[in-house]
Coordinates of C-alpha atoms in Angstrom, one line a residue:
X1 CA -11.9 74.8 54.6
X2 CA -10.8 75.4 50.8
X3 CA -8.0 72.7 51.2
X4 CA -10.7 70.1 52.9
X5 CA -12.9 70.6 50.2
X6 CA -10.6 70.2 47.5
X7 CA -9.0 66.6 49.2
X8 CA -12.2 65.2 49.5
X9 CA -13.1 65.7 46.0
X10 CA -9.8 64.4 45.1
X11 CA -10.5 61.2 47.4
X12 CA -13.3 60.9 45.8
X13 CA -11.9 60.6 41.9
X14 CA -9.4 58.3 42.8
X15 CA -11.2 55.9 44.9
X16 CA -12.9 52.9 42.9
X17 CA -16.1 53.5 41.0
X18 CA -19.6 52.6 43.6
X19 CA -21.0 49.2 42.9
X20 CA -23.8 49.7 40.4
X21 CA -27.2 49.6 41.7
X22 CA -30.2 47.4 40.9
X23 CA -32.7 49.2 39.4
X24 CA -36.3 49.3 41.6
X25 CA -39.0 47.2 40.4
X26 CA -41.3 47.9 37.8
X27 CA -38.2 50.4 36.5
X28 CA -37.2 49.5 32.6
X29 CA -33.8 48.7 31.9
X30 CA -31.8 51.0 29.8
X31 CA -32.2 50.2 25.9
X32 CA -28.8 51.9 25.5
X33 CA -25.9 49.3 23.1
X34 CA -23.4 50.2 26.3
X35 CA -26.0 50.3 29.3
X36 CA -26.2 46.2 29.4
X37 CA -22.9 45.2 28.1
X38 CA -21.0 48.1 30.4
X39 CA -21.4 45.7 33.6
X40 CA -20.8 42.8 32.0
X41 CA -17.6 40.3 31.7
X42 CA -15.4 40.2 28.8
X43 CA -16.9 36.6 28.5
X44 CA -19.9 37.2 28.3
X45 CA -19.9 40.0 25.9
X46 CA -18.4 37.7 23.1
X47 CA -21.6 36.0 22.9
X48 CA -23.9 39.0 22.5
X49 CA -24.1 38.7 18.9
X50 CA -26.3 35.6 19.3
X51 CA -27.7 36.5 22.0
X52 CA -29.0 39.2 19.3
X53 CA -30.0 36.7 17.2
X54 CA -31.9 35.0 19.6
X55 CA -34.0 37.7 20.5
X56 CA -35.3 38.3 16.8
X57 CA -35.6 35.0 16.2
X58 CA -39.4 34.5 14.7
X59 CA -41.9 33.2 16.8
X60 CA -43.0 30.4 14.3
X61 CA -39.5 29.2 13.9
X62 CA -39.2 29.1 17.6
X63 CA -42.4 27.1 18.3
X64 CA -41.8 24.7 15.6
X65 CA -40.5 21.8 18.3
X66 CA -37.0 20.4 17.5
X67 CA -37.5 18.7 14.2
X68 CA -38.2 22.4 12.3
X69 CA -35.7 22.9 9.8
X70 CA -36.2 27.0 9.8
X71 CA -35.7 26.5 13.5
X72 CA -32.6 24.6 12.9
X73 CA -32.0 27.0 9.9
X74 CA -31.9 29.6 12.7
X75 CA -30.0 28.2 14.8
X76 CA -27.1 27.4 12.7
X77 CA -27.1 30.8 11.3
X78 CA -26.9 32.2 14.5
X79 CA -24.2 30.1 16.0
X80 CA -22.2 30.7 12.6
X81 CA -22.8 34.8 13.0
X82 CA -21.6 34.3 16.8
X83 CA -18.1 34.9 17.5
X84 CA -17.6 32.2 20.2
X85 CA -14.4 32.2 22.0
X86 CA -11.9 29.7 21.4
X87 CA -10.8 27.9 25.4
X88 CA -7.5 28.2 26.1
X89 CA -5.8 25.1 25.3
X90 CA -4.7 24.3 28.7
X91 CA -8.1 23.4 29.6
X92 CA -9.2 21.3 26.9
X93 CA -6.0 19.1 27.7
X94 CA -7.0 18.9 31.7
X95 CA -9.7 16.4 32.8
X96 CA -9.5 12.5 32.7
X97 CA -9.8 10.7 29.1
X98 CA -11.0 7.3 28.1
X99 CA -9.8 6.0 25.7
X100 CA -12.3 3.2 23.5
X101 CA -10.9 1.3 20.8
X102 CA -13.2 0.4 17.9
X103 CA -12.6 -2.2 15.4
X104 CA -14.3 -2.4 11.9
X105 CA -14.8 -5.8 10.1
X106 CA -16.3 -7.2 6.9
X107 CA -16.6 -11.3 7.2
X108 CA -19.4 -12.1 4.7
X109 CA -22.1 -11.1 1.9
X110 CA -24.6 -11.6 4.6
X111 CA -25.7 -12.2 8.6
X112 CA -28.5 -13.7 10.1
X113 CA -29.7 -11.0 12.6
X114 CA -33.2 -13.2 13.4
X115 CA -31.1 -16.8 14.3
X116 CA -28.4 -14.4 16.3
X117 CA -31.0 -12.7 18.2
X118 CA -32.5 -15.8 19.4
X119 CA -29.5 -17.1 20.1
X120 CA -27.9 -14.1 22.6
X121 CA -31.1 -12.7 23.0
X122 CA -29.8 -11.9 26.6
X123 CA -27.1 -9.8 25.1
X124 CA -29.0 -7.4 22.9
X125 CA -29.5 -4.0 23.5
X126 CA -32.9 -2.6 23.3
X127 CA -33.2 -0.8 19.9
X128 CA -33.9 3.1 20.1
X129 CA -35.1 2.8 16.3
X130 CA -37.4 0.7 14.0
X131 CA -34.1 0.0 11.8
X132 CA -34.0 -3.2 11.3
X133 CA -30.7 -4.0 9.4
X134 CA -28.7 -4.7 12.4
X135 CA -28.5 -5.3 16.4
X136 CA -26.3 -4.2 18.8
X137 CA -25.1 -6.8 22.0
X138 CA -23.5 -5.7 24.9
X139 CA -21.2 -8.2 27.2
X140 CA -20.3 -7.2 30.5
X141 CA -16.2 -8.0 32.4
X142 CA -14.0 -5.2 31.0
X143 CA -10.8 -6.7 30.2
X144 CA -8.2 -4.5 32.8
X145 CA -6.2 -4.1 29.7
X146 CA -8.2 -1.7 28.2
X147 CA -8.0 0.3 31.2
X148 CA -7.5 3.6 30.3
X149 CA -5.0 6.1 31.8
X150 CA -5.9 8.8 34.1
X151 CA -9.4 7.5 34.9
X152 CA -10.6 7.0 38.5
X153 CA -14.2 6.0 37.7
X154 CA -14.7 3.9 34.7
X155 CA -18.1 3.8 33.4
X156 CA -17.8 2.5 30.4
X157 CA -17.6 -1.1 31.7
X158 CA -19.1 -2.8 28.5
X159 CA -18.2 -4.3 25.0
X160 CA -20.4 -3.7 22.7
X161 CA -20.4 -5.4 19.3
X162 CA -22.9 -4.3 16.4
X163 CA -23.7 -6.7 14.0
X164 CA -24.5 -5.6 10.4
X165 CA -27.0 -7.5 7.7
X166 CA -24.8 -6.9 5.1
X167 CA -21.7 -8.5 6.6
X168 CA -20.2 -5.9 9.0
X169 CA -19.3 -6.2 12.5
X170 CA -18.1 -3.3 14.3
X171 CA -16.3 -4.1 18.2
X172 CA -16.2 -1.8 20.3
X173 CA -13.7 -1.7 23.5
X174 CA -12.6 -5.5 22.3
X175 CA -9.1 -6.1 22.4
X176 CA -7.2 -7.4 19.6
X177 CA -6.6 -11.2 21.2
X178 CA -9.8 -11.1 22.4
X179 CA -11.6 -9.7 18.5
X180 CA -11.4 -13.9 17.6
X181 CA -13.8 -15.0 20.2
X182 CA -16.7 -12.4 19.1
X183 CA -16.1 -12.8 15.6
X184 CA -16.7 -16.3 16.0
X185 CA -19.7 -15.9 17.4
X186 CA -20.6 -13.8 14.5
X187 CA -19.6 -16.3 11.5
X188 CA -21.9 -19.1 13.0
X189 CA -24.7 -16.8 11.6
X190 CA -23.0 -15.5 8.2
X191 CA -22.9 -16.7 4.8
X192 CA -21.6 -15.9 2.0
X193 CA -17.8 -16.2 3.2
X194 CA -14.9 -13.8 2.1
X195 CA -11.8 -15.1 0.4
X196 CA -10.2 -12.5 2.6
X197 CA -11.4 -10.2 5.7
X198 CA -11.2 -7.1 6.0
X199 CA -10.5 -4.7 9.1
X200 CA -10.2 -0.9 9.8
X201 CA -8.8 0.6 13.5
X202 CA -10.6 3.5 14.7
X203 CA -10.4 5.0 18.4
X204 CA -13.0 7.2 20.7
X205 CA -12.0 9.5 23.1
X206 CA -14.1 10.4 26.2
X207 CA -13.4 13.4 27.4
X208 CA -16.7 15.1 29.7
X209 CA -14.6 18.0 30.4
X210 CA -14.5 18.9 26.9
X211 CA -15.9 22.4 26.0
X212 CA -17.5 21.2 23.0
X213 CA -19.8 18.0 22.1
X214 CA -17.0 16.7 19.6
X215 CA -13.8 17.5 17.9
X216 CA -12.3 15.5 15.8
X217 CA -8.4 13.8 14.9
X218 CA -6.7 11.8 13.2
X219 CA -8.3 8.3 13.0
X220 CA -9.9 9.0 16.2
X221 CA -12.8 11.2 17.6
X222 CA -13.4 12.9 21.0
X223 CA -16.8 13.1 22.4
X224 CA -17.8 14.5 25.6
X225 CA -20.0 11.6 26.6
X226 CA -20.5 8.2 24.7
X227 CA -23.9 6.3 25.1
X228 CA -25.3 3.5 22.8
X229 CA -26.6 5.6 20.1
X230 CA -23.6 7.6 19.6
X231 CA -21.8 3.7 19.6
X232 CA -25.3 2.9 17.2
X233 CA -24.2 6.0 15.1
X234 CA -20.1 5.7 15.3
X235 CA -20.9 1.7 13.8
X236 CA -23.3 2.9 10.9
X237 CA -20.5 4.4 9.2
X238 CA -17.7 2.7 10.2
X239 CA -19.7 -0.9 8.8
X240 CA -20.9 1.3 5.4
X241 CA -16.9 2.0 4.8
X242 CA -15.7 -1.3 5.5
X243 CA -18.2 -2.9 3.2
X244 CA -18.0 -0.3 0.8
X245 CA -14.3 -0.9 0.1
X246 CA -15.2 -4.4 -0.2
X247 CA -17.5 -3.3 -3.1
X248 CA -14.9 -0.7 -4.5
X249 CA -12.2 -3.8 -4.4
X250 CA -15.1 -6.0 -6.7
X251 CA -15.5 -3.4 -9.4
X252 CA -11.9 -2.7 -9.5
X253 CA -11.8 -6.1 -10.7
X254 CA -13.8 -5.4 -13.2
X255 CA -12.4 -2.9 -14.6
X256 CA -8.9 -4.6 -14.7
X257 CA -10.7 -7.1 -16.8
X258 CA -12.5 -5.3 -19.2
X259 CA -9.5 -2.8 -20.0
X260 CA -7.7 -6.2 -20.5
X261 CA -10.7 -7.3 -23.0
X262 CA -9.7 -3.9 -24.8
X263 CA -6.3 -4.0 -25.1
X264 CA -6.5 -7.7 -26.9
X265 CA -9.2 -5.8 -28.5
X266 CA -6.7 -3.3 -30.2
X267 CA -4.3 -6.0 -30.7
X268 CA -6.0 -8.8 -32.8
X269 CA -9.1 -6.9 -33.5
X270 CA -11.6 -9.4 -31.6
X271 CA -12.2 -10.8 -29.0
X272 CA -13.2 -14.3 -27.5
X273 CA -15.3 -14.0 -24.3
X274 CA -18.3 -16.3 -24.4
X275 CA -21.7 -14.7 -23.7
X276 CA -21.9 -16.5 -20.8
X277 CA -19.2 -14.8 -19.2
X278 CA -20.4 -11.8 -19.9
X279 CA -23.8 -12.5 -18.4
X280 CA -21.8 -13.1 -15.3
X281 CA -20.0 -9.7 -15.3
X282 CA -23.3 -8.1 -15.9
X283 CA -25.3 -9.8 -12.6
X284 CA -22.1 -9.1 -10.9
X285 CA -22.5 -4.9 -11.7
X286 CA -26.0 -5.0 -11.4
X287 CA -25.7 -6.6 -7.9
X288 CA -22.9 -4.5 -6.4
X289 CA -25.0 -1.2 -7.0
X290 CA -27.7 -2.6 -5.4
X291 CA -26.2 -3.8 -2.6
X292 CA -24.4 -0.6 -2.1
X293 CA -27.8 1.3 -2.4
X294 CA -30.4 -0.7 -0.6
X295 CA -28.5 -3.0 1.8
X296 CA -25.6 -1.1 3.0
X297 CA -28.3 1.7 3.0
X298 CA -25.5 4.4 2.3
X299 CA -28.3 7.4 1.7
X300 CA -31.1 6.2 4.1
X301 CA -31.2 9.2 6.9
X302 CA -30.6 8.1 10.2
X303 CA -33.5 8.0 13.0
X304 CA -31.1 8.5 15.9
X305 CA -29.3 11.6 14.1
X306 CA -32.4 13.0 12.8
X307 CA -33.9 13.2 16.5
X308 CA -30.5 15.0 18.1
X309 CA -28.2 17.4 16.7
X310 CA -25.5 15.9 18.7
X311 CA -25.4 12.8 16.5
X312 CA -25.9 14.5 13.7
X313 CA -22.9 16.2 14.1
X314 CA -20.9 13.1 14.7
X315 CA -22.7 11.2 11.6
X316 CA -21.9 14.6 9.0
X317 CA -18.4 14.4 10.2
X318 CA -17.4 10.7 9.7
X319 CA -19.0 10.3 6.8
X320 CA -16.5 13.2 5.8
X321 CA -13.6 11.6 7.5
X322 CA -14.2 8.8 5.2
X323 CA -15.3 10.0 2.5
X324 CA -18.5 8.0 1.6
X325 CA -20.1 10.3 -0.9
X326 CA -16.5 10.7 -2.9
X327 CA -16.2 7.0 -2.8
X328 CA -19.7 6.4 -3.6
X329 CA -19.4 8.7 -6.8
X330 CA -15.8 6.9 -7.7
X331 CA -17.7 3.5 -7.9
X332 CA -20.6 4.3 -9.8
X333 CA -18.6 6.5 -12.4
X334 CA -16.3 2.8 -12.8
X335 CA -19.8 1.3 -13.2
X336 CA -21.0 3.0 -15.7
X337 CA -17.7 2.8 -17.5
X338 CA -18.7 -1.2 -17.2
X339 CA -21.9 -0.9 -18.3
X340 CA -20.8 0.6 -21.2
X341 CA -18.2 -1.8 -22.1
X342 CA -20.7 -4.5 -21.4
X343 CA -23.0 -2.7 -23.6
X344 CA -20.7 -2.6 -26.6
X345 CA -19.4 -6.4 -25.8
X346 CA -23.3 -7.3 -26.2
X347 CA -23.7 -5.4 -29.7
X348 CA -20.6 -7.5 -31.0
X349 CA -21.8 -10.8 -29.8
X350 CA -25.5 -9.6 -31.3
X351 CA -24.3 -9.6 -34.6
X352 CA -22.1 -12.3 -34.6
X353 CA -25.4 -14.6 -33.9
X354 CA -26.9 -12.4 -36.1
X355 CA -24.4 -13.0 -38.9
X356 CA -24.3 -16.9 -38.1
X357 CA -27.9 -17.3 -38.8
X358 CA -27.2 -15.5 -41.6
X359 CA -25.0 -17.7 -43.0
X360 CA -27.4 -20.4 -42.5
X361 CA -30.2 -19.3 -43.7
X362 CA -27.8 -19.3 -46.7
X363 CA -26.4 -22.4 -46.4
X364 CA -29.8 -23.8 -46.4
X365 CA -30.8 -22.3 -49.3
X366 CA -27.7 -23.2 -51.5
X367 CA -28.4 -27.1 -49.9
X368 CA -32.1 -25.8 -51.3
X369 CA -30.8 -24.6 -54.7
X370 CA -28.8 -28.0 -54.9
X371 CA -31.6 -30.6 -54.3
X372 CA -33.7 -28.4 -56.3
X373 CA -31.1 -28.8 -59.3
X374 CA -30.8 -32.7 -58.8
X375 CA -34.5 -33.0 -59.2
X376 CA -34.1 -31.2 -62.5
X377 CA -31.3 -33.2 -63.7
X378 CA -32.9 -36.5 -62.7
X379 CA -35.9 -35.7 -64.1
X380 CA -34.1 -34.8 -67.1
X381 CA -32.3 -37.8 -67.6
X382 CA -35.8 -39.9 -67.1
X383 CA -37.5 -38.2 -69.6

């Protein structure tokens, strides 16, 4: 009976652990760090730091509705604090991928969104915000060369082209032989024509079965799903950087020529540019930063990414990518280095008037002196 005993007891240690058992209702859970997280996956457990965070979140912050900013204060601190697992590479690579080339143009100083939306008003896509600085047209018959590997179901069937105020056109799933026919439809409607166009190549990647909402590469961006704002959002930067290199380009210019002003400058001594040229230079400064400011609307905030975190991600990261504040800051610090020379260009050719009327005012009193001598001579000589 001893010997039963003791095999049952050892049967009973090495046999697997009893399932573990639901507590009854209106029982408490265990408030135990290890009660919870004991029956729990490896997974899951990774994410009980914010989980944490959730629970003492404030109520206030919680209630405040999506545009909060201590809600969104919250939530960014508690997805930083989280330690989320990184996915195993292999399934970030499986999945299909489309594959959406973008194009970014710059044809003119200026489009006429009114005349082009009555003209293709079939085209255009309903606008999701009151911004009224450009529209977005969408043409149906995907060209089969754009058909992207690996996709059985291709439901992005569309071109879209979004046509900027300011001179911009971004195309999106347009291939190059085919860019020629929308961008003539766009320069009916410009002004203001470019000695020289200017294009940049950008790519979006749909992946759904990506684990995250974006990632980013090398002139290219994944999303898990594209729609027309995040093509709304994806244009708004692309359009600012085309334009703004155009801009960058103009001041260059400037520059080139008023460090050519100085070194004649520090050869002879003077200099012989007529004040109408320099009036010309100063309109010319005076009207890049404004157009960079108010028209290309490079600080307005963005309806579409103020609404959804999603494309607010995807607007903080291009403008990043391509750099629109560093560039921003380059060009106003050559501006300023403009003004100044324009400044001290306006002092010199201040006194030089000044200095002519001078000289007048002294010629006409020596011709003063003169007649005034005659008269006394003459009178003189009657007497």
């Amino acid at each position: 009976m001893g010997r039963l005993r003791a095999c049952c007891r050892l049967r009973r240690f090495l046999g697997p652990p009893p399932p573990p058992q639901a507590p009854p209702p209106g029982q408490p859970l265990a408030r135990g760090s290890n009660a919870g997280a004991a029956h729990l996956p490896p997974f899951s457990r990774l994410f009980s730091s914010a989980s944490a965070a959730a629970a003492i979140a404030p109520h206030d912050a919680r209630d405040s509705g999506l545009g909060g900013s201590a809600y969104w204060a919250w939530i960014r601190a508690a997805t930083e604090s989280a330690p989320a697992p990184s996915p195993p590479q292999e399934e970030e690579d499986e999945g299909p991928a489309r594959y959406i080339p973008v194009k970014a143009y710059f044809l003119s100083t200026s489009i006429d969104l009114k005349s082009m939306q009555a003209e293709h008003g079939n085209d255009i896509v309903p606008p999701s915000t009151r911004s009224l600085n450009y529209i977005a047209l969408r043409y149906s018959e995907f060209p089969p060369e754009i058909m992207n590997i690996g996709v059985k179901d291709n439901r992005f069937c569309y071109r879209y082209v979004v046509v900027f105020q300011y001179g911009s056109a971004v195309l999106f799933n347009i291939a190059d032989h085919e860019a020629e026919y929308y961008l003539d439809i766009i320069r009916k409607h410009a002004s203001g024509w470019l000695p020289e166009m200017r294009k940049d190549d950008y790519a979006v990647v749909e992946k759904p079965s990506l684990t995250t909402w974006m990632k980013g590469g090398l002139d290219y961006i994944v999303l898990k799903s594209l729609d027309t704002d995040g093509i709304r959002i994806i244009s708004s930067v692309l359009g600012q950087s085309i334009a703004l290199d155009h801009y960058i380009r103009q001041v260059d210019d400037m520059v080139e020529e008023f460090t050519e002003i100085n070194r004649v400058m520090e050869k002879t001594g003077n200099f012989t540019m007529q004040r109408k040229k320099l009036f010309q230079l100063v309109g010319k400064a005076n009207s890049n930063l404004a157009d960079v400011i108010i028209r290309l609307g490079l600080f307005d905030r963005s309806e579409i990414a103020w609404k959804n975190a999603n494309y607010a991600q995807i607007l903080e990261y291009l403008r990043e990518e391509y750099e629109l504040n560093q560039r921003f800051g380059s060009l106003d610090f050559k501006l300023k280095f403009v003004e100044h020379n324009i400044h001290f260009l306006q002092e010199v050719l201040q006194n030089r008037r000044s200095d002519l009327l001078e000289w007048g005012v002294i010629i006409l009193l020596i011709i003063e002196i003169a007649i005034s001598l005659y008269e006394i001579v003459k009178d003189s000589m009657i007497s």
